[in-house]
Amino acid sequence: MVEQSMLCDEINIPYQSITPEEIEDFVEINKKPSFNNLLFNYIDKAGASDSHISMLIFFI
């Protein structure tokens, strides 16, 4: 197996370390929304006056 630093040297990409904060920021920016986030965004957009939405809220 080729070491990462050797691989970077072979393709002329400078190796740079990544800090834990950069990883956390990347994950926070790129994470997928949870089911609850999607559901409540849908409820907010559709409005609670819709009878189907009202029934959905009742069963939650």
PDB file of C-alpha atoms in Angstrom:
ATOM      1  CA  MET A   1       0.000   0.000   0.000  1.00  0.00           C
ATOM      2  CA  VAL A   2       1.284   3.459  -0.882  1.00  0.00           C
ATOM      3  CA  GLU A   3       1.508   6.002   1.901  1.00  0.00           C
ATOM      4  CA  GLN A   4      -0.636   9.105   1.492  1.00  0.00           C
ATOM      5  CA  SER A   5       2.300  11.516   1.560  1.00  0.00           C
ATOM      6  CA  MET A   6       4.079   9.519  -1.164  1.00  0.00           C
ATOM      7  CA  LEU A   7       0.934   9.448  -3.279  1.00  0.00           C
ATOM      8  CA  CYS A   8       0.513  13.212  -2.950  1.00  0.00           C
ATOM      9  CA  ASP A   9       4.136  13.733  -3.975  1.00  0.00           C
ATOM     10  CA  GLU A  10       3.693  11.543  -7.041  1.00  0.00           C
ATOM     11  CA  ILE A  11       0.749  13.552  -8.347  1.00  0.00           C
ATOM     12  CA  ASN A  12       2.203  16.885  -7.215  1.00  0.00           C
ATOM     13  CA  ILE A  13      -0.494  17.784  -4.704  1.00  0.00           C
ATOM     14  CA  PRO A  14       0.919  19.288  -1.533  1.00  0.00           C
ATOM     15  CA  TYR A  15      -0.114  17.336   1.545  1.00  0.00           C
ATOM     16  CA  GLN A  16      -2.039  19.390   4.067  1.00  0.00           C
ATOM     17  CA  SER A  17      -3.353  18.247   7.419  1.00  0.00           C
ATOM     18  CA  ILE A  18      -6.992  18.794   8.283  1.00  0.00           C
ATOM     19  CA  THR A  19      -7.935  20.042  11.719  1.00  0.00           C
ATOM     20  CA  PRO A  20     -10.806  18.529  13.715  1.00  0.00           C
ATOM     21  CA  GLU A  21     -12.620  21.881  13.493  1.00  0.00           C
ATOM     22  CA  GLU A  22     -12.474  21.756   9.679  1.00  0.00           C
ATOM     23  CA  ILE A  23     -13.925  18.244   9.733  1.00  0.00           C
ATOM     24  CA  GLU A  24     -16.757  19.329  12.060  1.00  0.00           C
ATOM     25  CA  ASP A  25     -17.520  22.325   9.832  1.00  0.00           C
ATOM     26  CA  PHE A  26     -17.573  20.122   6.729  1.00  0.00           C
ATOM     27  CA  VAL A  27     -19.922  17.610   8.358  1.00  0.00           C
ATOM     28  CA  GLU A  28     -22.224  20.361   9.666  1.00  0.00           C
ATOM     29  CA  ILE A  29     -22.473  21.998   6.238  1.00  0.00           C
ATOM     30  CA  ASN A  30     -22.950  18.756   4.298  1.00  0.00           C
ATOM     31  CA  LYS A  31     -25.123  16.691   6.615  1.00  0.00           C
ATOM     32  CA  LYS A  32     -28.474  15.500   5.354  1.00  0.00           C
ATOM     33  CA  PRO A  33     -31.626  16.710   7.086  1.00  0.00           C
ATOM     34  CA  SER A  34     -33.347  14.326   9.447  1.00  0.00           C
ATOM     35  CA  PHE A  35     -36.834  12.970   8.815  1.00  0.00           C
ATOM     36  CA  ASN A  36     -38.275  15.302  11.471  1.00  0.00           C
ATOM     37  CA  ASN A  37     -36.668  18.338   9.833  1.00  0.00           C
ATOM     38  CA  LEU A  38     -38.158  17.391   6.471  1.00  0.00           C
ATOM     39  CA  LEU A  39     -41.562  16.697   8.011  1.00  0.00           C
ATOM     40  CA  PHE A  40     -41.810  19.977   9.892  1.00  0.00           C
ATOM     41  CA  ASN A  41     -40.516  21.949   6.901  1.00  0.00           C
ATOM     42  CA  TYR A  42     -43.309  20.376   4.854  1.00  0.00           C
ATOM     43  CA  ILE A  43     -45.874  21.243   7.535  1.00  0.00           C
ATOM     44  CA  ASP A  44     -44.629  24.850   7.664  1.00  0.00           C
ATOM     45  CA  LYS A  45     -44.871  25.213   3.881  1.00  0.00           C
ATOM     46  CA  ALA A  46     -48.225  23.452   3.495  1.00  0.00           C
ATOM     47  CA  GLY A  47     -49.811  25.216   6.429  1.00  0.00           C
ATOM     48  CA  ALA A  48     -51.716  23.745   9.330  1.00  0.00           C
ATOM     49  CA  SER A  49     -55.047  24.813   7.792  1.00  0.00           C
ATOM     50  CA  ASP A  50     -54.855  21.931   5.308  1.00  0.00           C
ATOM     51  CA  SER A  51     -57.000  19.074   6.669  1.00  0.00           C
ATOM     52  CA  HIS A  52     -54.469  16.393   5.698  1.00  0.00           C
ATOM     53  CA  ILE A  53     -51.717  18.267   7.511  1.00  0.00           C
ATOM     54  CA  SER A  54     -53.920  18.752  10.577  1.00  0.00           C
ATOM     55  CA  MET A  55     -54.543  14.993  10.730  1.00  0.00           C
ATOM     56  CA  LEU A  56     -50.817  14.339  10.357  1.00  0.00           C
ATOM     57  CA  ILE A  57     -50.034  16.694  13.238  1.00  0.00           C
ATOM     58  CA  PHE A  58     -52.722  15.007  15.355  1.00  0.00           C
ATOM     59  CA  PHE A  59     -51.047  11.598  14.980  1.00  0.00           C
ATOM     60  CA  ILE A  60     -47.516  12.805  15.748  1.00  0.00           C
TER      61      ILE A  60
END
